Every structure is written in C-alpha cells, then in structure tokens.
Short mmCIF file of C-alpha atoms in Angstrom, two decimals:
data_model
loop_
_atom_site.label_atom_id
_atom_site.label_comp_id
_atom_site.label_asym_id
_atom_site.label_seq_id
_atom_site.Cartn_x
_atom_site.Cartn_y
_atom_site.Cartn_z
CA ALA A 1198 3.32 4.54 21.65
CA PRO A 1199 2.87 0.78 21.48
CA LEU A 1200 3.27 -0.70 18.38
CA ALA A 1201 2.50 -4.24 19.00
CA LYS A 1202 -1.66 -3.73 18.23
CA TYR A 1203 -0.46 -2.19 15.03
CA SER A 1204 1.65 -5.20 13.50
CA TRP A 1205 0.67 -8.05 12.01
CA PHE A 1206 1.72 -10.52 14.37
CA LYS A 1207 0.69 -8.60 17.18
CA THR A 1208 4.39 -8.30 18.77
CA GLY A 1209 7.43 -5.55 18.99
CA GLY A 1210 7.77 -2.44 21.19
CA ALA A 1211 7.15 1.17 21.12
CA ALA A 1212 7.43 3.85 18.89
CA GLU A 1213 9.33 7.38 20.18
CA ALA A 1214 6.08 8.79 18.71
CA LEU A 1215 3.35 7.99 16.65
CA PHE A 1216 1.43 9.97 13.84
CA GLN A 1217 -1.73 8.48 12.24
CA PRO A 1218 -2.73 11.11 9.31
CA ALA A 1219 -6.04 11.92 8.68
CA ASP A 1220 -5.53 11.60 4.86
CA ALA A 1221 -2.94 13.19 2.50
CA ASP A 1222 -3.09 16.58 3.45
CA ASP A 1223 -2.67 16.06 6.90
CA LEU A 1224 0.59 13.86 6.09
CA ALA A 1225 1.94 16.26 3.60
CA GLY A 1226 1.40 19.34 6.34
CA PHE A 1227 3.27 16.97 8.79
CA LEU A 1228 5.98 16.03 6.80
CA ARG A 1229 6.74 19.60 5.88
CA GLU A 1230 6.88 20.38 9.84
CA THR A 1231 8.95 17.19 10.90
CA PRO A 1232 12.90 18.36 11.34
CA ALA A 1233 14.76 16.42 8.47
CA GLN A 1234 17.18 14.97 11.44
CA VAL A 1235 14.38 13.20 13.21
CA PRO A 1236 13.98 9.51 11.82
CA VAL A 1237 10.61 8.50 9.90
CA THR A 1238 9.38 5.07 9.75
CA VAL A 1239 6.32 4.28 7.54
CA ILE A 1240 3.96 1.18 8.40
CA GLY A 1241 0.75 0.02 7.09
CA THR A 1242 -0.79 -3.08 8.41
CA ALA A 1243 3.00 -4.18 9.29
CA SER A 1244 2.45 -7.58 7.57
CA ASN A 1245 5.84 -7.59 5.83
CA ILE A 1246 7.95 -6.49 8.97
CA ILE A 1247 8.89 -7.44 12.25
CA ILE A 1248 8.80 -4.16 15.02
CA ARG A 1249 11.80 -5.08 17.48
CA ASP A 1250 11.09 -5.25 21.08
CA GLY A 1251 13.52 -2.49 21.86
CA GLY A 1252 11.12 -0.17 19.89
CA VAL A 1253 11.66 2.40 16.97
CA GLU A 1254 13.43 5.79 17.13
CA GLY A 1255 11.92 8.78 16.08
CA VAL A 1256 8.36 8.96 14.21
CA VAL A 1257 6.22 6.01 13.18
CA ILE A 1258 3.65 6.87 10.63
CA ARG A 1259 0.92 4.56 10.17
CA ILE A 1260 -1.33 4.88 7.07
CA GLY A 1261 -4.53 3.75 8.07
CA ARG A 1262 -8.30 4.67 7.56
CA GLY A 1263 -8.34 7.75 5.83
CA PHE A 1264 -6.11 6.19 2.85
CA ALA A 1265 -8.24 2.76 2.70
CA GLY A 1266 -10.71 4.03 0.08
CA ILE A 1267 -11.54 2.16 -2.92
CA ASP A 1268 -13.27 3.10 -6.01
CA ILE A 1269 -14.08 1.47 -9.18
CA ASP A 1270 -14.72 3.58 -12.71
CA GLY A 1271 -14.78 1.34 -15.59
CA ASP A 1272 -11.72 -0.86 -15.71
CA VAL A 1273 -9.65 1.30 -13.32
CA VAL A 1274 -9.48 0.68 -9.83
CA THR A 1275 -8.37 3.51 -7.43
CA ALA A 1276 -7.29 2.34 -4.15
CA GLY A 1277 -5.76 4.08 -1.17
CA ALA A 1278 -2.47 2.98 0.14
CA ALA A 1279 -4.04 1.48 3.51
CA ALA A 1280 -6.51 -0.65 1.17
CA HIS A 1281 -5.92 -4.29 1.95
CA ASP A 1282 -4.67 -6.05 -0.99
CA VAL A 1283 -7.60 -8.74 -0.47
CA THR A 1284 -10.24 -6.22 -0.24
CA VAL A 1285 -9.07 -4.72 -3.60
CA ALA A 1286 -9.16 -8.20 -5.17
CA ARG A 1287 -12.91 -8.69 -3.91
CA LYS A 1288 -14.20 -5.39 -5.07
CA ALA A 1289 -12.58 -5.80 -8.26
CA ARG A 1290 -14.22 -9.22 -8.56
CA ASP A 1291 -17.41 -7.78 -7.68
CA ALA A 1292 -17.54 -5.32 -10.23
CA GLY A 1293 -16.72 -7.95 -12.74
CA LEU A 1294 -12.94 -7.14 -13.19
CA ALA A 1295 -10.03 -9.83 -13.70
CA GLY A 1296 -6.30 -9.33 -13.54
CA LEU A 1297 -6.23 -8.32 -9.91
CA GLU A 1298 -6.99 -11.89 -8.38
CA PHE A 1299 -3.28 -12.20 -7.46
CA LEU A 1300 -3.71 -9.61 -4.77
CA SER A 1301 -5.96 -11.75 -2.62
CA GLY A 1302 -2.73 -13.87 -1.74
CA ILE A 1303 -0.90 -11.13 -0.79
CA PRO A 1304 -1.21 -10.41 3.33
CA GLY A 1305 -0.61 -6.49 3.02
CA THR A 1306 -1.93 -2.92 1.63
CA ILE A 1307 -1.59 -1.29 -1.80
CA GLY A 1308 1.05 1.21 -0.38
CA GLY A 1309 3.35 -1.60 0.56
CA GLY A 1310 2.70 -3.54 -2.22
CA LEU A 1311 4.04 -0.63 -4.25
CA ARG A 1312 6.72 -0.33 -2.05
CA MET A 1313 8.04 -3.68 -2.75
CA ASN A 1314 6.69 -4.40 -6.14
CA ALA A 1315 4.58 -7.19 -4.56
CA GLY A 1316 3.42 -10.14 -6.42
CA ALA A 1317 2.26 -13.75 -6.45
CA TYR A 1318 0.71 -16.58 -8.95
CA GLY A 1319 2.84 -14.64 -11.95
CA THR A 1320 1.75 -10.89 -11.54
CA GLU A 1321 3.15 -7.73 -9.85
CA PHE A 1322 2.45 -4.63 -9.12
CA LYS A 1323 3.90 -3.52 -11.83
CA ASP A 1324 1.60 -5.39 -14.22
CA ILE A 1325 -1.64 -3.35 -13.11
CA LEU A 1326 -0.26 -0.14 -12.25
CA ILE A 1327 -1.55 2.90 -14.12
CA ASP A 1328 -0.05 5.30 -11.76
CA ALA A 1329 0.51 6.05 -8.26
CA GLU A 1330 0.60 9.22 -5.85
CA ALA A 1331 3.05 9.54 -3.26
CA LEU A 1332 4.54 12.41 -0.81
CA ASP A 1333 8.36 13.15 -0.80
CA GLY A 1334 9.72 13.31 2.53
CA GLN A 1335 9.08 17.40 2.33
CA GLY A 1336 5.23 16.82 1.74
CA ASN A 1337 5.60 17.49 -2.13
CA ARG A 1338 2.88 15.43 -4.44
CA HIS A 1339 4.03 13.44 -7.17
CA ARG A 1340 1.96 11.55 -9.71
CA LEU A 1341 3.98 8.34 -10.81
CA LYS A 1342 4.59 6.32 -13.88
CA PRO A 1343 5.40 2.90 -13.69
CA ALA A 1344 8.01 3.39 -16.48
CA GLY A 1345 9.58 5.94 -13.82
CA MET A 1346 9.28 3.96 -10.82
CA GLY A 1347 12.55 1.57 -11.09
CA PHE A 1348 10.56 -1.90 -10.71
CA GLY A 1349 12.68 -4.73 -10.53
CA TYR A 1350 11.98 -8.19 -8.67
CA ARG A 1351 10.58 -7.35 -5.18
CA HIS A 1352 11.87 -3.56 -5.62
CA CYS A 1353 10.82 -0.10 -6.40
CA GLY A 1354 13.16 2.50 -6.96
CA VAL A 1355 11.38 5.42 -5.63
CA PRO A 1356 13.46 7.02 -2.70
CA GLU A 1357 12.91 5.61 0.75
CA ASP A 1358 11.42 8.65 2.22
CA TRP A 1359 8.57 8.84 -0.34
CA ILE A 1360 4.99 7.85 1.14
CA PHE A 1361 2.75 6.22 -1.42
CA THR A 1362 -0.97 7.57 -0.44
CA SER A 1363 -2.79 5.66 -3.52
CA ALA A 1364 -2.69 3.77 -6.96
CA ARG A 1365 -4.66 3.47 -10.02
CA LEU A 1366 -4.71 0.07 -11.07
CA ARG A 1367 -6.04 -1.36 -14.22
CA GLY A 1368 -8.29 -4.57 -14.48
CA VAL A 1369 -10.18 -5.90 -17.40
CA ALA A 1370 -13.56 -7.12 -17.81
CA GLY A 1371 -14.16 -10.79 -16.78
CA ASP A 1372 -16.47 -13.30 -15.99
CA ARG A 1373 -17.25 -13.02 -12.02
CA ASP A 1374 -17.40 -16.60 -11.43
CA ALA A 1375 -14.08 -17.36 -13.26
CA ILE A 1376 -12.47 -14.91 -11.11
CA THR A 1377 -13.94 -16.27 -7.98
CA ARG A 1378 -12.62 -19.65 -8.65
CA ARG A 1379 -9.02 -17.99 -9.52
CA MET A 1380 -9.25 -16.60 -6.10
CA ASP A 1381 -10.47 -19.51 -4.20
CA GLU A 1382 -7.40 -21.45 -5.91
CA ILE A 1383 -5.07 -18.86 -4.73
CA GLN A 1384 -6.52 -19.02 -1.24
CA ALA A 1385 -6.19 -22.68 -1.30
#
C-alpha cells in the first residue's frame, strides 16, 4: 500500500500491508490476531517521520478518523489519538479553556504527542495530561496515569508496542480573547 499520501511530506515508499482501524475495538481485534513475528509500525499524520523510499516491512497501522473525536466537559478535553493538536487547541479556545494553546504550535496528533511527550513554548503533554488510553501489542486496553508513563524530555516510557487511542487533557477556565492572542503569538 503506498504510504506517501498519508505522509506529512507526501513522500515515501509502500507498506507491505496497511491497516486502518475503524475504532479502538477494531484495532484491539486486529492486534489480537496479528502474529508476534510480524513487524508493526504505527503512524498518524506522519508529521515527525520520513518514510523511506524502500517502504516499510510488515503492517503499517494508520490511526485515522475513527480516533479523531474531541469532546469537552467542563475543564476536561477528551481527544482521540488522531485528533490534530491544533484542532484540540482551537476547540479548547472556543470552550474558553486555557492551558492548551501550545498545542497549536505542534504539527501532529494527540497520539504522537503522547508518544514523544511533545511540547512547545514551555508546556509539554505531561503537564496537561489527566490520563491516556492505550492498547498493548496483544490488544489489551490500559488506562495510564502520567506518573506511570515515564515522561521525560521528548520521551515517554510506555512500551513501544503500545498504541495510544485517546487522552483526557485538563484545561483551565480562561478568556477567549487572551487565548486567541496567545495562539496567534505561537503561530507568528
């Protein structure tokens, strides 16, 4: 399956196989059935990777639309792993929630941000994370608290074969105009 069309830079070779799960249940079932010896590579918007022209061996799992939901309840933002960081920042702003403006400066998704503890402008994912949901390599679900995720500078200690499916993030009540100004500063 050609991967260039899924890549941020629109380059790269083909995947030996491509799986685009509909939702977390679909992904869990796939992981349970995938033989352990088959290499698995996970991508979202592929904004922080370059896919080699020679392609990718094994299965590439692309986390897409079924993982892109964003819900806001009070000061809690629940976002799927495929939700774009900037979209989460905008929805938080529209709800009058501050503290997530830094996301507007990160070209990627919530899942990728969790995987690398992405950050910008003095804030990292670990600073706003309430908890995250992930599937392990066998398709088992886990709810993870930040204290147990081994966060460091651009690092997350969650096993590499675990796939993030969603996160709950905490904002704080704020003035929409002030939030917009901060996001404009970040974009500039």
